CSV table of C-alpha atoms and ligand atoms in Angstrom, one decimal:
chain,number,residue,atom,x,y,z
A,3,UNK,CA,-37.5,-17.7,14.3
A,4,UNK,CA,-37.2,-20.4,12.2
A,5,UNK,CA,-33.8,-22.4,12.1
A,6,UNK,CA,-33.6,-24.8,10.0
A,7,UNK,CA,-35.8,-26.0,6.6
A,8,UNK,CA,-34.0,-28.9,6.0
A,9,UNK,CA,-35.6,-32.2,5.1
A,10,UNK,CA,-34.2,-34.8,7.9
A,11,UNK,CA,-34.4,-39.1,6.3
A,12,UNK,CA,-35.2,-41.6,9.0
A,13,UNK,CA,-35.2,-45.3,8.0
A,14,UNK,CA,-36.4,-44.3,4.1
A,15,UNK,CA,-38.7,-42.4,4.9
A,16,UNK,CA,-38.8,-38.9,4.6
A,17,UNK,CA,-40.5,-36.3,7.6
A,18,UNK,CA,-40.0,-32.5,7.8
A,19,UNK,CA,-38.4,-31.4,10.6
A,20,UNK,CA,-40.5,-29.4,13.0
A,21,UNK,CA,-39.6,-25.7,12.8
A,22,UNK,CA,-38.0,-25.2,16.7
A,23,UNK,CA,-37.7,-21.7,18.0
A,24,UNK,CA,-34.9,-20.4,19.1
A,25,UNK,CA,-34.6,-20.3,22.4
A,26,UNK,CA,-33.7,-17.3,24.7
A,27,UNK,CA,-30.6,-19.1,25.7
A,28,UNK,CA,-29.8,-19.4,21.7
A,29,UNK,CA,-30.5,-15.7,21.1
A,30,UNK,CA,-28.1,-14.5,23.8
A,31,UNK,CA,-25.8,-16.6,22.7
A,32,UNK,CA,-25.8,-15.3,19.1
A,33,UNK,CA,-25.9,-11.9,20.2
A,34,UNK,CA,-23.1,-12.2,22.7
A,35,UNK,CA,-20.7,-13.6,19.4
A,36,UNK,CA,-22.6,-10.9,17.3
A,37,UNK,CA,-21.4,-8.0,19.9
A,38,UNK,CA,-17.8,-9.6,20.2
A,39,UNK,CA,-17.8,-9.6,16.2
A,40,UNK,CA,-18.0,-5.6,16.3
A,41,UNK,CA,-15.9,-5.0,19.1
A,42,UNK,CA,-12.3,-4.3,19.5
A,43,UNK,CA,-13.1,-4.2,23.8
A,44,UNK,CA,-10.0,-4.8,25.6
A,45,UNK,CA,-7.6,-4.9,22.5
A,46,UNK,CA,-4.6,-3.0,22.6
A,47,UNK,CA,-3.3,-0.8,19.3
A,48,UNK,CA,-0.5,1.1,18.4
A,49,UNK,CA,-1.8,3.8,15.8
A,50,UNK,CA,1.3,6.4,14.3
A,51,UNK,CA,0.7,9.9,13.7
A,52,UNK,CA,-2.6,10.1,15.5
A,53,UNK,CA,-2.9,13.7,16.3
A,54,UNK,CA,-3.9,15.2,12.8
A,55,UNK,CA,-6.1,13.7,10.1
A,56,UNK,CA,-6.7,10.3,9.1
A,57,UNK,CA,-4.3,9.1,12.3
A,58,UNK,CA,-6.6,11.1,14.8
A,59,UNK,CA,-10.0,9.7,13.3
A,60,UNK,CA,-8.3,6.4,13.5
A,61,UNK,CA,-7.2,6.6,17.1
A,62,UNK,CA,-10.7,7.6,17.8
A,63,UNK,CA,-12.8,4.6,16.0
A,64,UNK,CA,-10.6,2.6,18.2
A,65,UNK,CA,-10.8,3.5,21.0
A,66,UNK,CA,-14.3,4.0,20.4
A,67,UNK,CA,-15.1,0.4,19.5
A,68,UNK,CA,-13.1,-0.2,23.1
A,69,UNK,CA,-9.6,-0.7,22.2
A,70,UNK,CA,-6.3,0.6,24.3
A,71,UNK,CA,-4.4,2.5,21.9
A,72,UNK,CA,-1.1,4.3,22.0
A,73,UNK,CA,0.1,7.1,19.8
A,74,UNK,CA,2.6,9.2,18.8
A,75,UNK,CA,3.6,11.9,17.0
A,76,UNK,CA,6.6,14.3,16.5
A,77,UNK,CA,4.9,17.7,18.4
A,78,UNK,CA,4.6,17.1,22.5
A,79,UNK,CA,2.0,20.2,22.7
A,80,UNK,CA,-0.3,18.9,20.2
A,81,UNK,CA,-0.1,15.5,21.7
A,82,UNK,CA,-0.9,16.5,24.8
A,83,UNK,CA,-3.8,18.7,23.6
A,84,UNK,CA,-5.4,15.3,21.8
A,85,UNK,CA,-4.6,13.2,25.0
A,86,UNK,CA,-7.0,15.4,27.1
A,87,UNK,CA,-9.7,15.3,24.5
A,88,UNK,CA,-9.7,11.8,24.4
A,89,UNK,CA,-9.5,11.4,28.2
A,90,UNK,CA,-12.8,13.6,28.3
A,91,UNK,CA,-14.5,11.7,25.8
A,92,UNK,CA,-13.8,8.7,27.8
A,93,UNK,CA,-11.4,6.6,25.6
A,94,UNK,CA,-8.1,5.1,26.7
A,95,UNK,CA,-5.6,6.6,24.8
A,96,UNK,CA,-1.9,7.5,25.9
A,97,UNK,CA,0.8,8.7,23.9
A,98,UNK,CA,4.3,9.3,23.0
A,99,UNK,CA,6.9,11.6,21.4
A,100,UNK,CA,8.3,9.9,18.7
A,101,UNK,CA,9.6,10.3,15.1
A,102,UNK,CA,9.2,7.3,13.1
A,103,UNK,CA,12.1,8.3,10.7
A,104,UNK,CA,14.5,7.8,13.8
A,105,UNK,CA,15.3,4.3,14.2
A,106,UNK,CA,15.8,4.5,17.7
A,107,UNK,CA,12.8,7.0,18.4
A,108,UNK,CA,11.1,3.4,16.6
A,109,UNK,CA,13.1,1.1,18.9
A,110,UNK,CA,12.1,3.4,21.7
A,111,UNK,CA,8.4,3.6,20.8
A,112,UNK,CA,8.3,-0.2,20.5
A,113,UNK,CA,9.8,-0.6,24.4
A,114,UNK,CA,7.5,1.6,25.9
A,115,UNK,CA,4.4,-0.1,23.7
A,116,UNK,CA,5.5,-3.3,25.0
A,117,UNK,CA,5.5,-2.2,28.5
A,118,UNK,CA,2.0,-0.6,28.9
A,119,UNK,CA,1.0,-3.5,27.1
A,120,UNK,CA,2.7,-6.3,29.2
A,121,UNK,CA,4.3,-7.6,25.6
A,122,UNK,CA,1.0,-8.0,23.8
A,123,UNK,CA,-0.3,-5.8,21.2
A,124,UNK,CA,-3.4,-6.5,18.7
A,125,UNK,CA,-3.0,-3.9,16.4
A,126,UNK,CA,-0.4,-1.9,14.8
A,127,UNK,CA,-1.5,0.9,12.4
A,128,UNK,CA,1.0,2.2,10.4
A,129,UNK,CA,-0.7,5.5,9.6
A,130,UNK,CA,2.9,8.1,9.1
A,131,UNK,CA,3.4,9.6,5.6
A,132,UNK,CA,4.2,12.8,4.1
A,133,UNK,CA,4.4,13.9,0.4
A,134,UNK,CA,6.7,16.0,-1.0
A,135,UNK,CA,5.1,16.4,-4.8
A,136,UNK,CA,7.8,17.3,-7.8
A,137,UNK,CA,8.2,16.3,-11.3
A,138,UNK,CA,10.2,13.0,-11.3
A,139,UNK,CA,13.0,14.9,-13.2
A,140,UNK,CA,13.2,17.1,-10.2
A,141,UNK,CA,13.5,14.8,-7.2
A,142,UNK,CA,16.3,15.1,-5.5
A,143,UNK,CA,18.7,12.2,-3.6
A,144,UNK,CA,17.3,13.6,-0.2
A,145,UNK,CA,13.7,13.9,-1.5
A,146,UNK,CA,14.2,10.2,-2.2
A,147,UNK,CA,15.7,8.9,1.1
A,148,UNK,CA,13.5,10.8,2.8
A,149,UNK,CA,10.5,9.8,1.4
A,150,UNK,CA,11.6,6.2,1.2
A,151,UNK,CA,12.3,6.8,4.8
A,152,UNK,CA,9.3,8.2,6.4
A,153,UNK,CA,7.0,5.3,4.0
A,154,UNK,CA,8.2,2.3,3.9
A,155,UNK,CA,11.3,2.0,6.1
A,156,UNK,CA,9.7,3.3,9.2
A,157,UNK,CA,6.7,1.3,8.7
A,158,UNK,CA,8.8,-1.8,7.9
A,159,UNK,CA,10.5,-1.8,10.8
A,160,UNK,CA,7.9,-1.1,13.1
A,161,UNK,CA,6.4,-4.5,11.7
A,162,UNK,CA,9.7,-6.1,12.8
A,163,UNK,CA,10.1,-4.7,16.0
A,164,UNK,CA,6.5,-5.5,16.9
A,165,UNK,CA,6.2,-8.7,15.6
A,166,UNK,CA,7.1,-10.7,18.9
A,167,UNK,CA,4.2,-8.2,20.2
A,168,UNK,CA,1.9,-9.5,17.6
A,169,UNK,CA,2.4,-12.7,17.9
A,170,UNK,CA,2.0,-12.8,21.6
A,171,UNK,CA,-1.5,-11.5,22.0
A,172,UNK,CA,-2.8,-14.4,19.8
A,173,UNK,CA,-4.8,-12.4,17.1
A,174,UNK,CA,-3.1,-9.4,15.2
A,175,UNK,CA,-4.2,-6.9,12.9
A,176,UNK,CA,-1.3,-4.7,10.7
A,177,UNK,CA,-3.0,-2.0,8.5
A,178,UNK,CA,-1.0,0.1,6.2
A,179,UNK,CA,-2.3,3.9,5.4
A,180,UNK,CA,-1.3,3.5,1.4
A,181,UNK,CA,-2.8,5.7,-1.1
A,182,UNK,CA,-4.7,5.1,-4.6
A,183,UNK,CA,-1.6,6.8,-5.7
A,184,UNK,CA,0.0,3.3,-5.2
A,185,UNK,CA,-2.8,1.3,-6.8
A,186,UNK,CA,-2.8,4.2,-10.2
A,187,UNK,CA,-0.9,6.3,-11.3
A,188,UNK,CA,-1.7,10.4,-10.2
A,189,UNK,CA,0.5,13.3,-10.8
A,190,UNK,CA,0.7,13.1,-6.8
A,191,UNK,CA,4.9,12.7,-7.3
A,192,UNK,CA,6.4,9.3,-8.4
A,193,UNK,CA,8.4,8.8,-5.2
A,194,UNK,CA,5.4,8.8,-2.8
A,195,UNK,CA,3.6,6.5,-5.6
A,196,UNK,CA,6.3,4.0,-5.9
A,197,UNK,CA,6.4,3.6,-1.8
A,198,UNK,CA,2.6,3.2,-1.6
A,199,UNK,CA,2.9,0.9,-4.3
A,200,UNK,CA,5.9,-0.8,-1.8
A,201,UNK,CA,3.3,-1.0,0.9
A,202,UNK,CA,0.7,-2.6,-0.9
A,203,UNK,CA,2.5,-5.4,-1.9
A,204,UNK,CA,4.2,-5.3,1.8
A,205,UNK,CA,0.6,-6.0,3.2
A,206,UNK,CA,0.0,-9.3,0.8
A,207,UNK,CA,3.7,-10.6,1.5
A,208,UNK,CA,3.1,-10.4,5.1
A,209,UNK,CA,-0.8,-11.5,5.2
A,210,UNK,CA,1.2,-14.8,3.9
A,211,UNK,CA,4.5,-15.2,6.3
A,212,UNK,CA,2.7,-13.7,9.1
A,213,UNK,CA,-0.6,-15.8,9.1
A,214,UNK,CA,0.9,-18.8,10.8
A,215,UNK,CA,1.7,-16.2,13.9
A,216,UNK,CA,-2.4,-15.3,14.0
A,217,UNK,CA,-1.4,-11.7,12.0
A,218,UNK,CA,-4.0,-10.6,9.4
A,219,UNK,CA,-2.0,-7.5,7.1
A,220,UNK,CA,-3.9,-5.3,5.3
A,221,UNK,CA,-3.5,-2.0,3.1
A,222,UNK,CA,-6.4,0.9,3.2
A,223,UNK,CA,-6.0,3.1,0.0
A,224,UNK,CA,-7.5,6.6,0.3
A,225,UNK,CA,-7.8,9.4,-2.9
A,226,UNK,CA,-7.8,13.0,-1.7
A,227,UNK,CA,-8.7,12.9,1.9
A,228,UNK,CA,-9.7,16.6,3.8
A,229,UNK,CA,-6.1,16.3,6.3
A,230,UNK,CA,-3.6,18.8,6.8
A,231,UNK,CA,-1.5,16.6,4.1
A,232,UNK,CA,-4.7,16.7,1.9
A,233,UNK,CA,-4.8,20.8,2.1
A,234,UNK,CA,-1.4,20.5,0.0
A,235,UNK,CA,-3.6,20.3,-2.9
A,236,UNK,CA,-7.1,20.5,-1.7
A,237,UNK,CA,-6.2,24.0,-0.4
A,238,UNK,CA,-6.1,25.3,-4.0
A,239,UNK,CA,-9.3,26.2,-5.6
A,240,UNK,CA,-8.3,24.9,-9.0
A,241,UNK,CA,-6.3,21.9,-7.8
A,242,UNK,CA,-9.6,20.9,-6.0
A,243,UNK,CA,-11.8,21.4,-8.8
A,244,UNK,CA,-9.6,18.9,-11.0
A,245,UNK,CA,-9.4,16.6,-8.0
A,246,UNK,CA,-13.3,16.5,-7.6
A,247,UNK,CA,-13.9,16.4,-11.1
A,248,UNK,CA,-11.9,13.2,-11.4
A,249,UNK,CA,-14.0,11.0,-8.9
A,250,UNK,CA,-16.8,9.6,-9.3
A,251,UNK,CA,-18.6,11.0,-6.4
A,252,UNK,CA,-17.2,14.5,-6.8
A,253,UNK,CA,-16.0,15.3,-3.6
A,254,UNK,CA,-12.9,14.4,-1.2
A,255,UNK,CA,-13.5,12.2,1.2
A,256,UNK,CA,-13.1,12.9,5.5
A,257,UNK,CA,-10.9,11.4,7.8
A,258,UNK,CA,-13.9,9.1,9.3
A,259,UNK,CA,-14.6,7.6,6.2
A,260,UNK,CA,-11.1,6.3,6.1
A,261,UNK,CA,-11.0,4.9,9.7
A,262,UNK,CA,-14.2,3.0,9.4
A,263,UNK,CA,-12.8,0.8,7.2
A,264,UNK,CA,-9.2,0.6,9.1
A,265,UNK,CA,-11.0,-0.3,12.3
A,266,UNK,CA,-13.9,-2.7,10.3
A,267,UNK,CA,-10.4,-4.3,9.5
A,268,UNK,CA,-9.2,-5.2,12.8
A,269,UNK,CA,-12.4,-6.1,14.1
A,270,UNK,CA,-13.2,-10.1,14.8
A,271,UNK,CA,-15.8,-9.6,12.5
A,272,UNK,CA,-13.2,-9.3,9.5
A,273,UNK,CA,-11.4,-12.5,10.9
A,274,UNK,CA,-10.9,-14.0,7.3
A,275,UNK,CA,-9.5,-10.9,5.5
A,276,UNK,CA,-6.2,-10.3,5.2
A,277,UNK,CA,-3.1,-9.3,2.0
A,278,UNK,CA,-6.1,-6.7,0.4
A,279,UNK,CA,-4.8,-3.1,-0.6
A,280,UNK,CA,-8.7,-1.7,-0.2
A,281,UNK,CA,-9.4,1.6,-2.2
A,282,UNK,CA,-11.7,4.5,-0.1
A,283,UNK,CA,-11.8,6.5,-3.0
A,284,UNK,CA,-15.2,7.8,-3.6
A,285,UNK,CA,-14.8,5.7,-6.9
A,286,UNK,CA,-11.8,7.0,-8.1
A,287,UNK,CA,-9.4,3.9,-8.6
A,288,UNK,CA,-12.2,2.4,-10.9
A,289,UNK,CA,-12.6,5.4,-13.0
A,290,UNK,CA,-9.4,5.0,-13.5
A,291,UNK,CA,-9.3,1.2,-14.6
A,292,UNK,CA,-12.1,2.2,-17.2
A,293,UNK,CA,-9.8,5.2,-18.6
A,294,UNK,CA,-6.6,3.2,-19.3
A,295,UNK,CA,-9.0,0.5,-21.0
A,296,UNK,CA,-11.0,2.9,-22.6
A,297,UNK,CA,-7.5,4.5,-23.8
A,298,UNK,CA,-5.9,1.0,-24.9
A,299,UNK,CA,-9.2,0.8,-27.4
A,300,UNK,CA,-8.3,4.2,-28.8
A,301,UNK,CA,-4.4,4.0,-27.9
A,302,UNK,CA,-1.8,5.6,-29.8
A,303,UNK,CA,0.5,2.4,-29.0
A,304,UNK,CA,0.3,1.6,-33.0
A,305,UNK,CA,1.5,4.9,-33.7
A,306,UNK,CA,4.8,4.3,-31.2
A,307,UNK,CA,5.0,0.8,-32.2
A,308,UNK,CA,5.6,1.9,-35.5
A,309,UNK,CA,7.6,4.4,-35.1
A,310,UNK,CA,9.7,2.1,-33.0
A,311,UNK,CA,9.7,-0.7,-35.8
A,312,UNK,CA,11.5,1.9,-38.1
A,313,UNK,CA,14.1,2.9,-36.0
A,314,UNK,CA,14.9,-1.1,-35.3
A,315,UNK,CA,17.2,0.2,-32.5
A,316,UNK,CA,17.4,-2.7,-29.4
A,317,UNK,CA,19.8,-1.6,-26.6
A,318,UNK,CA,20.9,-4.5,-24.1
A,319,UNK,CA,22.8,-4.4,-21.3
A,320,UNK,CA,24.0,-6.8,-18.5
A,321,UNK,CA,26.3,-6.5,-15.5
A,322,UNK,CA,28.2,-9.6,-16.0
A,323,UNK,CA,30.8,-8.6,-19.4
A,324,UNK,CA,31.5,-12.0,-20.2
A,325,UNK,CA,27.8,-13.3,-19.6
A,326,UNK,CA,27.0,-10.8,-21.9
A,327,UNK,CA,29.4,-11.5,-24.7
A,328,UNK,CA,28.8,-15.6,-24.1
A,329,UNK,CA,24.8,-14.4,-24.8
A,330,UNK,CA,25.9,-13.0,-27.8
A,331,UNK,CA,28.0,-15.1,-29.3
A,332,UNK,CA,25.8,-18.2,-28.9
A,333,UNK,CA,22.5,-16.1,-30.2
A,334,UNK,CA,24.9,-15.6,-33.1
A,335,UNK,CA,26.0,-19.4,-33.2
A,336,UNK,CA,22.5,-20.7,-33.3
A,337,UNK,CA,21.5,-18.3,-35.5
A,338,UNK,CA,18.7,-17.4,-33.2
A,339,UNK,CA,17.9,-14.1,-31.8
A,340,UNK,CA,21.1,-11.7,-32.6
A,341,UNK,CA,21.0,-13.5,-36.3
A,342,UNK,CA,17.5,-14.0,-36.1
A,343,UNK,CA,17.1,-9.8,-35.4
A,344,UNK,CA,19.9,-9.0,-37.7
A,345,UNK,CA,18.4,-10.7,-40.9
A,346,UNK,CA,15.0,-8.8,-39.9
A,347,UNK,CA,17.3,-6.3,-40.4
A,348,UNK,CA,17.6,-5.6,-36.4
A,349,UNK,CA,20.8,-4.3,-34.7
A,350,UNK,CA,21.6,-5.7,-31.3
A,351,UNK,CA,24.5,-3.7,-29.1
A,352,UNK,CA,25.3,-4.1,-25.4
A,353,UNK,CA,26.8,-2.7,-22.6
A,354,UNK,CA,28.3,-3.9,-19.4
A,355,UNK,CA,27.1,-1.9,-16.5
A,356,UNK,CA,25.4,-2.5,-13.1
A,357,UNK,CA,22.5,-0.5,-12.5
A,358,UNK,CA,23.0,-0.3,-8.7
A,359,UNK,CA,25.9,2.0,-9.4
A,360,UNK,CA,24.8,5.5,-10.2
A,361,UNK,CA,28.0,6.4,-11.9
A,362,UNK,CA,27.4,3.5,-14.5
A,363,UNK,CA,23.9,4.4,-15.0
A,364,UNK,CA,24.9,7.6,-16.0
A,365,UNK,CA,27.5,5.8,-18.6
A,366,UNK,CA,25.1,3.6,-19.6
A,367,UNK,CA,22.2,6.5,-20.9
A,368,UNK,CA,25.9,8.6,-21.8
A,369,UNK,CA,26.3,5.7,-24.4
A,370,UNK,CA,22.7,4.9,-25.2
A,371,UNK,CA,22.4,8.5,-26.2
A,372,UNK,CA,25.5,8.8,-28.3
A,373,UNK,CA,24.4,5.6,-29.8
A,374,UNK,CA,21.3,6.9,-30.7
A,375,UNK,CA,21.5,10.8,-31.3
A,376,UNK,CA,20.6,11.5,-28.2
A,377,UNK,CA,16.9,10.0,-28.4
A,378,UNK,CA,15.5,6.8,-27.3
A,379,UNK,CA,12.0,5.7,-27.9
A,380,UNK,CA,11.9,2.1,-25.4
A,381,UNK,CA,13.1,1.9,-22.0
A,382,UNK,CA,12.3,-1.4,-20.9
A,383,UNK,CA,14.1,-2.4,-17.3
A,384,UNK,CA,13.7,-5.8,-16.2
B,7,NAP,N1,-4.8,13.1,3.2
B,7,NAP,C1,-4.8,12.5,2.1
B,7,NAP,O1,-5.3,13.0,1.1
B,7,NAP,C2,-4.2,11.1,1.9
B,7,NAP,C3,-4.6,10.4,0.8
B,7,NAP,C4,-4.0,9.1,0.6
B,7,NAP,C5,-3.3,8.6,1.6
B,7,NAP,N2,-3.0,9.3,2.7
B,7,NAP,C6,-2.1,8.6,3.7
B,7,NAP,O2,-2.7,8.6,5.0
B,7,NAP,C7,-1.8,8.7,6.0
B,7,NAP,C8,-2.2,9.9,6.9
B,7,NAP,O3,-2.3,11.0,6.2
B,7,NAP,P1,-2.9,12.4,6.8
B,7,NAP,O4,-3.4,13.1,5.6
B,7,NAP,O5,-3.8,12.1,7.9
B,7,NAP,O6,-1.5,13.1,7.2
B,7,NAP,P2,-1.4,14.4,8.1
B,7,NAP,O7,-2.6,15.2,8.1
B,7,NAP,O8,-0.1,15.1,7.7
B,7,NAP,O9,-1.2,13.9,9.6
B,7,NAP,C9,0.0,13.1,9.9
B,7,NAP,C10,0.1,12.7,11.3
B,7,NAP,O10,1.3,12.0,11.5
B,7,NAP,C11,2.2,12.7,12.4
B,7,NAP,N3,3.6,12.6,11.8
B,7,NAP,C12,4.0,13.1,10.6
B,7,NAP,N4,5.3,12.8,10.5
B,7,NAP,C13,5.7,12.1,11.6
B,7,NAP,C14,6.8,11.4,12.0
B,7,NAP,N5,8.0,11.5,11.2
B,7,NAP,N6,6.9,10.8,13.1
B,7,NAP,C15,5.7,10.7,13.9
B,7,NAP,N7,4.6,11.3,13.6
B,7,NAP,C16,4.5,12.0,12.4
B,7,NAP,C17,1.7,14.2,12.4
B,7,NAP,O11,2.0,14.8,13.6
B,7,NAP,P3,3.3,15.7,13.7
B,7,NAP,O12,3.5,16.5,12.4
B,7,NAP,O13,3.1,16.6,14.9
B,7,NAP,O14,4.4,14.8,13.9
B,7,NAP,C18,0.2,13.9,12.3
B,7,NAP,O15,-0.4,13.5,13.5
B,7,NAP,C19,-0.4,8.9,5.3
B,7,NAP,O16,0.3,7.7,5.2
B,7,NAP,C20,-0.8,9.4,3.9
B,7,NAP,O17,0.2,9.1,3.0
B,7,NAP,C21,-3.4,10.5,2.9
């Protein structure tokens, strides 16, 4: 093979340099760094919710690739059912009963990880979620906390409580099991959006705090994937025609085709990646991307704009009463803004109100609706 085509200048004047084969010493050499690229041999993971779906096809590219990987899940008979299929396939896998929404099941989980592991871990997939799809209107508290629970605060804190882990084995990998649902918006429920959405952003903020610890973070964002969780809407004929309809390669994708790319992630061989939310979406995010801009060509947004413009209605509200009247009065002092609006023939009102309280949210849109007869056409929340 030849190595090198460069032209080499000795004393001013200019020779080729002679084409050297590699040697077999060279070759070996490159192999031996090729196969320690693509191998995760001797690494230790933590995967969540690995005896179903995406978690189970995770634990097994894993462990396949030569990893040590715990896992857990809430159901002791199905666990132990997946640890003796993996011990006859060969792979070193053990397991736990734990549920992630219990912060000491976590703290548990953690303490027995760090034991097997003698305080090192390489990898920490945080594969848990659940869905529970309703109109946003219809969402309850519990929905919410739960949800927001079983997401993002489980997974959060399992990146907290495994940090010193992380840290300790010298080179980390965190992946995230998001969703396109966090990348897009689908009528997949607006609570499980909003924490894949949480997730993603997660990934990136800890791909930059983490890095100086040897942590890579990452986020892995399927569409319809063929899971027990998928069957919630794959398992209806018509549901599943819409769904296939809508992605480019027509169909939903498998539980492998997810897990490749988590355990690429971790590899060596992905050494300089890290704070990406990648889509496995057969397509989907991207069809998408070209709808919306597609849609802003032929939007209707002159239509509301206008209709807006008419009404000439601006609602403002702050927390802070007197902050609020002292932005006000000096809009209206240098007759800018308030002044400004009202000789465009605007009208500017306010409210004081913190939006953390739920009680003064409902006063605020109480007000804003007898205000403006009970319709609004802006909601704007900074
Ligand atoms: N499938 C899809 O279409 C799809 C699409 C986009 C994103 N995702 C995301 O991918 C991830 C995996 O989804 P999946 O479809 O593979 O889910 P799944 O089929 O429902 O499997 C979930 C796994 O997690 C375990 N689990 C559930 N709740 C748990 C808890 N509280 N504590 C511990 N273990 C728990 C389950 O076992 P037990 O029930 O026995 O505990 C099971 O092993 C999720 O984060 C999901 O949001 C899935």
């Amino acid at each position: 093979m030849v190595v090198s085509k460069n032209a080499l200048i000795f004393g001013g004047v200019k020779q080729k340099q002679l084409p050297r084969r590699l040697e077999s010493r060279d070759i070996e050499k490159e192999m031996n760094s090729r196969d320690k690229r693509w191998s995760l041999k001797g690494m230790t993971a933590l995967v969540t919710g690995g005896t179903k779906g995406i978690g189970y096809a995770i634990v097994e590219e894993l462990a396949g690739l030569g990893a040590i990987v715990h896992t857990c899940s809430r159901n002791e008979v199905d666990l132990n059912d997946c640890l003796s299929q993996w011990e006859k396939k060969g792979f070193q896998v053990t397991g736990s009963v734990c549920d992630v929404v219990s912060k000491t099941q976590r703290e548990e989980l953690i303490n027995k990880v760090s034991s097997l592991f003698d305080g090192k871990l390489n990898i920490l997939i945080n594969n848990v979620g659940a869905n529970r799809p309703k109109a946003t209107l219809e969402y309850t508290a519990e929905d919410y906390s739960f949800m927001m629970s079983i997401n993002l605060e489980s997974a959060y804190h399992l990146c907290q409580l495994s940090h010193p882990l992380l840290k300790a084995s010298g080179s980390a990998n965190i992946v995230f099991l998001s969703s396109v649902a966090g990348v897009v918006s689908l009528e997949v429920g607006s609570i499980y959006s909003a924490t894949k959405g949480a997730i993603n952003q997660l990934a990136k903020n800890l791909a930059c705090e983490w890095a100086k610890d040897k942590i890579r973070t990452n986020s892995v964002a399927p569409w319809f994937i063929t899971t027990p969780l998928g069957e919630m809407f794959l398992g209806n004929k018509k549901k599943s025609a819409v769904i296939n309809s809508r992605c480019p390669l027509g169909r939903p994708g498998e539980p492998e085709e997810v897990s490749s790319l988590v355990a690429f992630l971790c590899l060596p061989a992905a050494s300089y990646i890290t704070g990406q939310t990648i889509t496995v979406d057969g397509g989907k995010a991207e069809r998408e991307r070209e709808m919306s801009s597609r849609g802003r060509r032929w939007s209707l947004e002159g239509m509301t704009a206008r209709h807006w413009w008419n009404q000439r209605n601006w609602w403002k509200n702050s927390r802070n009463e007197i902050e609020l009247n002292d932005c006000l009065s000096q809009w209206e002092k240098k007759g800018f803004q308030v002044t400004e609006w009202e000789k465009k023939g605007f009208q500017v009102t306010g409210s004081v109100c913190d939006v953390v309280s739920k009680t003064q949210r409902e006063e605020l849109i109480n007000k804003v609706s007898s205000l403006f007869d009970g319709e609004l056409n802006i909601f704007q929340y900074i």
